[in-house]
Tab-separated table of C-alpha atoms in Angstrom:
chain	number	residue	atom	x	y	z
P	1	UNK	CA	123.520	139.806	174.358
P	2	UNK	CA	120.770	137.227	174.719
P	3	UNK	CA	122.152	134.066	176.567
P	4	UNK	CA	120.090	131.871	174.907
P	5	UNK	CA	122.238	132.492	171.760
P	6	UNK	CA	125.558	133.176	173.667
P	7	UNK	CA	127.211	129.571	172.735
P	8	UNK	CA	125.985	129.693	169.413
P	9	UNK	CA	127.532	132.592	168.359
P	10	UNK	CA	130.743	131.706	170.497
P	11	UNK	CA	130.507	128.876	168.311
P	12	UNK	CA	130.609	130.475	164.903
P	13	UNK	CA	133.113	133.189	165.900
P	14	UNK	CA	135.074	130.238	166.877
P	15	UNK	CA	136.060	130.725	170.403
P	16	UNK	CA	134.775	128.164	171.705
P	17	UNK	CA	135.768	124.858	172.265
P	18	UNK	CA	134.957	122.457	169.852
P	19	UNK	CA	131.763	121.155	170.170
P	20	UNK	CA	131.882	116.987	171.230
P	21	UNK	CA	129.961	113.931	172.146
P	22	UNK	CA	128.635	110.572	171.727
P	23	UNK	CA	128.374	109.055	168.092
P	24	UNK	CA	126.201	110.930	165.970
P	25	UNK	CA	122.776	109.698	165.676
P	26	UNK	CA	120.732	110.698	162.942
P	27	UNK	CA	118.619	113.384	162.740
P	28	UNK	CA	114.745	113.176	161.407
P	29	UNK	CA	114.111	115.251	158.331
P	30	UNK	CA	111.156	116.817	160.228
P	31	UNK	CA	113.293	117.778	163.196
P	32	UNK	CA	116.272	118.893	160.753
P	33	UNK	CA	113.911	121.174	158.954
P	34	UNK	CA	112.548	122.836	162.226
P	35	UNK	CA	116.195	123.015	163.167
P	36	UNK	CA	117.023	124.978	159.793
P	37	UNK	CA	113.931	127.382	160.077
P	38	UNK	CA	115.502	128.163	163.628
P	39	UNK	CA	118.691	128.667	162.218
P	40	UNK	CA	117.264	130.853	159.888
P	41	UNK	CA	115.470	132.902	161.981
P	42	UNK	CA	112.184	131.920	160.348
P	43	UNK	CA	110.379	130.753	163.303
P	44	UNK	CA	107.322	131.854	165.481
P	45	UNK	CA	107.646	132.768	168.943
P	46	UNK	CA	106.078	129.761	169.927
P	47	UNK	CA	108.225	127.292	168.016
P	48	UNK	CA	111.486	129.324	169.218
P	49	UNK	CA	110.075	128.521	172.513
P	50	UNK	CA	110.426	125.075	171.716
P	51	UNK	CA	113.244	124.752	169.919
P	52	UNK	CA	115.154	126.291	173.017
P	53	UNK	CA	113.352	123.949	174.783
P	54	UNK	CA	114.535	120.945	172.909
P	55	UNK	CA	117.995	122.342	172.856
P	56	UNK	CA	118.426	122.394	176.531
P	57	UNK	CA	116.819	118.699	176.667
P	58	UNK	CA	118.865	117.474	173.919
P	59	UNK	CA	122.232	119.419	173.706
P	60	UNK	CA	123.900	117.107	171.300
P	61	UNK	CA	121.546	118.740	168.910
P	62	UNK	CA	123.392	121.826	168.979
P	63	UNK	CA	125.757	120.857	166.451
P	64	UNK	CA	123.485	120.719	163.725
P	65	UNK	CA	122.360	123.899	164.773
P	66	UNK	CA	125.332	125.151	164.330
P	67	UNK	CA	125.760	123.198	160.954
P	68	UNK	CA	122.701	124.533	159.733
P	69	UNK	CA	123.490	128.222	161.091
P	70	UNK	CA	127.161	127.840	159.234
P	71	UNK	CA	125.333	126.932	156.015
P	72	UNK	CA	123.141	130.005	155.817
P	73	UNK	CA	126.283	132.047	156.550
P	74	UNK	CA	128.317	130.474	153.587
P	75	UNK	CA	125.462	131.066	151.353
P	76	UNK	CA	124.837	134.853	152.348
P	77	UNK	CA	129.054	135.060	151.154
């Protein structure tokens, strides 16, 4: 499996640890909607790129992803 999706899934299969950190700061609507097209699997290989990038710089952005990734999984149900 691709490790650069490896905690994300461990997330949503829940066997991971729960996912913790400093207060939650908000997020801005631009960055939330890149976050949800990544989710979603609708970006280009470029922005992926990025948004990996930015995930590795800025972990506690991770759970949104996972909020985001949770939502499109409820919806699919």
């Amino acid at each position: 499996m691709n490790d650069d999706f490896q905690i994300l899934f461990e997330l949503l299969e829940g066997r991971a640890q729960e996912v913790t950190g400093r207060a939650a700061t908000p997020v801005p609507a631009e960055l939330l909607e890149k976050i949800a097209r990544f989710a979603a699997g609708m970006c280009s290989e470029e922005e992926r790129d990025q948004m990996k990038k930015l995930l590795r710089e800025k972990p506690d952005l991770i759970p949104v992803l996972v909020t985001e990734a949770r939502a499109l999984r409820q919806s699919n149900e």
